[in-house]
Coordinates of C-alpha atoms and ligand atoms in Angstrom, one line a residue:
M1 CA -11.0 -15.5 -11.4
K2 CA -10.7 -12.2 -13.5
I3 CA -7.6 -10.0 -12.8
L4 CA -7.1 -6.6 -14.3
Y5 CA -3.1 -5.9 -14.9
P6 CA -2.7 -2.5 -15.8
T7 CA 0.8 -1.4 -17.2
D8 CA 2.9 1.6 -18.4
G9 CA 5.6 -0.9 -19.5
S10 CA 7.7 0.4 -16.2
K11 CA 9.9 -1.8 -14.1
T12 CA 7.4 -2.0 -11.1
A13 CA 4.6 -2.8 -13.7
K14 CA 6.6 -5.7 -14.7
A15 CA 7.0 -6.8 -11.0
A16 CA 3.3 -6.6 -10.8
L17 CA 3.1 -8.8 -13.7
E18 CA 4.6 -11.5 -11.8
F19 CA 2.3 -11.1 -9.0
A20 CA -0.7 -11.2 -11.2
V21 CA 0.4 -14.6 -12.9
D22 CA 1.1 -16.2 -9.6
I23 CA -2.3 -15.3 -8.6
A24 CA -4.0 -16.6 -11.8
K25 CA -2.3 -19.8 -11.7
A26 CA -3.4 -20.3 -8.3
Q27 CA -6.9 -19.4 -9.1
N28 CA -7.1 -20.8 -12.5
G29 CA -7.8 -17.4 -13.5
K30 CA -7.6 -15.2 -16.5
I31 CA -5.5 -11.7 -16.7
I32 CA -6.7 -8.7 -18.8
V33 CA -3.6 -6.8 -19.8
L34 CA -4.4 -2.8 -20.0
S35 CA -2.3 -0.1 -21.3
V36 CA -3.6 3.5 -21.3
A37 CA -2.1 6.2 -23.6
E38 CA -2.4 9.2 -21.5
K39 CA -4.4 11.8 -23.2
I40 CA -2.8 15.1 -22.6
S41 CA -5.8 17.3 -22.4
S42 CA -4.0 20.8 -22.2
L43 CA -2.9 19.8 -25.9
G44 CA -5.0 21.1 -28.6
V45 CA -4.0 20.5 -32.2
E46 CA -0.6 19.1 -31.2
W47 CA -2.4 16.1 -29.7
R48 CA -2.9 14.7 -33.1
E49 CA 0.8 14.2 -33.8
M50 CA 1.3 12.7 -30.4
E51 CA -1.6 10.3 -30.3
K52 CA -0.2 7.8 -32.6
P53 CA 3.3 7.5 -31.3
L54 CA 1.7 6.9 -27.8
I55 CA -0.9 4.6 -28.7
D56 CA 2.0 2.5 -30.5
F57 CA 4.0 2.6 -27.4
A58 CA 1.2 1.4 -25.5
N59 CA 0.5 -1.2 -28.0
D60 CA 3.9 -2.5 -27.6
F61 CA 4.2 -2.9 -24.1
A62 CA 0.7 -4.4 -23.9
H63 CA 1.7 -6.9 -26.3
Q64 CA 4.8 -7.8 -24.7
A65 CA 3.2 -8.2 -21.5
A66 CA 0.5 -10.5 -23.0
E67 CA 3.3 -12.6 -24.6
E68 CA 4.9 -12.9 -21.4
I69 CA 1.5 -14.2 -19.5
R70 CA 0.7 -16.4 -22.5
K71 CA 4.2 -17.8 -22.1
R72 CA 3.5 -18.8 -18.7
G73 CA 0.5 -20.7 -19.6
V74 CA -2.3 -18.2 -18.3
E75 CA -5.1 -17.1 -20.5
V76 CA -5.0 -13.4 -21.3
E77 CA -6.6 -10.6 -23.2
E78 CA -5.1 -7.4 -24.4
K79 CA -6.5 -3.8 -24.3
V80 CA -5.3 -0.6 -25.2
E81 CA -7.5 2.9 -24.5
V82 CA -6.8 6.6 -24.7
G83 CA -7.5 8.5 -21.9
K84 CA -6.7 9.5 -18.4
P85 CA -5.1 6.1 -16.9
A86 CA -6.8 6.0 -13.6
E87 CA -10.1 6.8 -15.0
V88 CA -9.8 4.4 -17.7
I89 CA -8.7 1.7 -15.5
V90 CA -11.5 2.0 -13.0
N91 CA -13.8 2.1 -15.9
I92 CA -12.8 -1.1 -17.5
A93 CA -12.6 -2.9 -14.0
K94 CA -16.2 -2.2 -13.6
K95 CA -17.2 -2.9 -16.9
E96 CA -15.5 -6.2 -16.9
G97 CA -16.5 -7.2 -13.4
V98 CA -12.6 -8.1 -12.2
D99 CA -12.2 -9.6 -9.0
A100 CA -8.9 -7.8 -8.6
I101 CA -6.4 -5.2 -10.1
V102 CA -2.8 -6.0 -9.7
M103 CA -0.6 -3.0 -10.3
G104 CA 2.7 -1.3 -9.4
T105 CA 3.1 1.4 -6.5
H106 CA 5.0 3.1 -8.9
G107 CA 5.5 3.9 -12.7
W108 CA 7.7 5.6 -15.2
T109 CA 8.1 8.7 -13.0
G110 CA 8.7 6.7 -10.0
L111 CA 8.9 9.7 -7.7
A112 CA 10.9 8.6 -4.6
R113 CA 9.3 10.9 -2.3
A114 CA 5.7 9.7 -3.2
V115 CA 4.8 6.7 -1.3
I116 CA 3.0 5.7 -4.3
G117 CA 2.3 7.2 -7.8
S118 CA -0.9 9.4 -8.7
V119 CA -2.4 6.5 -10.8
A120 CA -2.1 3.8 -8.1
D121 CA -3.6 6.5 -5.7
K122 CA -6.8 7.5 -7.7
V123 CA -7.4 3.4 -8.5
I124 CA -7.4 2.7 -4.9
R125 CA -9.8 5.4 -4.0
H126 CA -12.4 4.5 -6.9
A127 CA -11.7 0.9 -7.8
P128 CA -14.8 -1.6 -7.4
S129 CA -12.8 -4.4 -6.4
A130 CA -9.6 -5.4 -4.4
V131 CA -6.5 -3.8 -5.5
I132 CA -2.9 -5.1 -5.0
L133 CA -0.1 -2.8 -5.2
V134 CA 3.4 -4.6 -6.0
P135 CA 6.6 -2.6 -5.1
T136 CA 9.9 -2.7 -6.6
K137 CA 12.5 -3.8 -4.4
V138 CA 14.5 -1.1 -2.8
E139 CA 17.9 -1.8 -4.1
D140 CA 16.5 -1.2 -7.4
Ligands
ATP1 P1 3.1 9.3 -11.5 O1 2.5 9.1 -12.5 O2 2.3 10.1 -10.4 O3 4.1 10.6 -11.7 P2 4.4 7.2 -11.2 O4 4.3 7.0 -12.5 O5 5.4 6.6 -10.5 O6 4.0 8.4 -10.6 P3 1.7 5.6 -11.4 O7 1.9 6.2 -12.8 O8 0.8 5.8 -10.1 O9 3.4 6.2 -10.6 O10 2.2 3.8 -11.4 C1 1.5 3.0 -10.8 C2 1.1 1.8 -11.7 O11 0.0 2.1 -12.1 C3 2.1 1.3 -12.6 O12 3.2 0.3 -12.0 C4 1.0 0.8 -13.7 O13 0.8 -0.8 -13.1 C5 -0.1 1.5 -13.7 N1 0.0 2.7 -14.4 C6 0.4 3.7 -14.7 N2 0.3 4.3 -15.7 C7 -0.5 3.5 -16.3 C8 -1.0 3.6 -17.9 N3 -0.8 4.8 -18.6 N4 -1.6 2.7 -18.3 C9 -1.9 1.3 -17.5 N5 -1.3 1.3 -16.4 C10 -0.5 2.4 -15.8
MN2 MN1 2.9 7.3 -13.8

């Protein structure tokens, strides 16, 4: 069983990590951690200055998540990509032939008025596999 775990380092994404680990353990599976540095297409020249810090940031939380998963005894692979998060998540899911994508209902923005975030929404529309959306607790 191959599980894709996309993370933006947010609290909800961290809740999804626990779920991904539980499934991986039960199924003797492996987890691919994926962080996408969001390319802001409206930026021209300025993007060049923003790109490196954004990739460093994505690298940091991908690495943190991978360490956490490894610590729990689950096989893990780490990926950092640049692009539109939902598109990249769907493409990697297809390329890797994953059995499931486990992600949060919300991310950093976490707009309370939206039932789910825009990345989660796009992924469930285009995913080639099952998608499990993990919420954070209401009291958070
Ligand atoms: P929005 O981005 O629409 O303002 P939001 O940030 O609250 O809302 P999403 O971005 O849809 O919600 O986040 C839902 C889940 O998608 C996160 O918990 C995480 O698992 C995944 N995700 C979001 N952004 C990224 C990213 N840049 N790289 C990898 N995974 C991501
Ligand atoms: Mn988001």
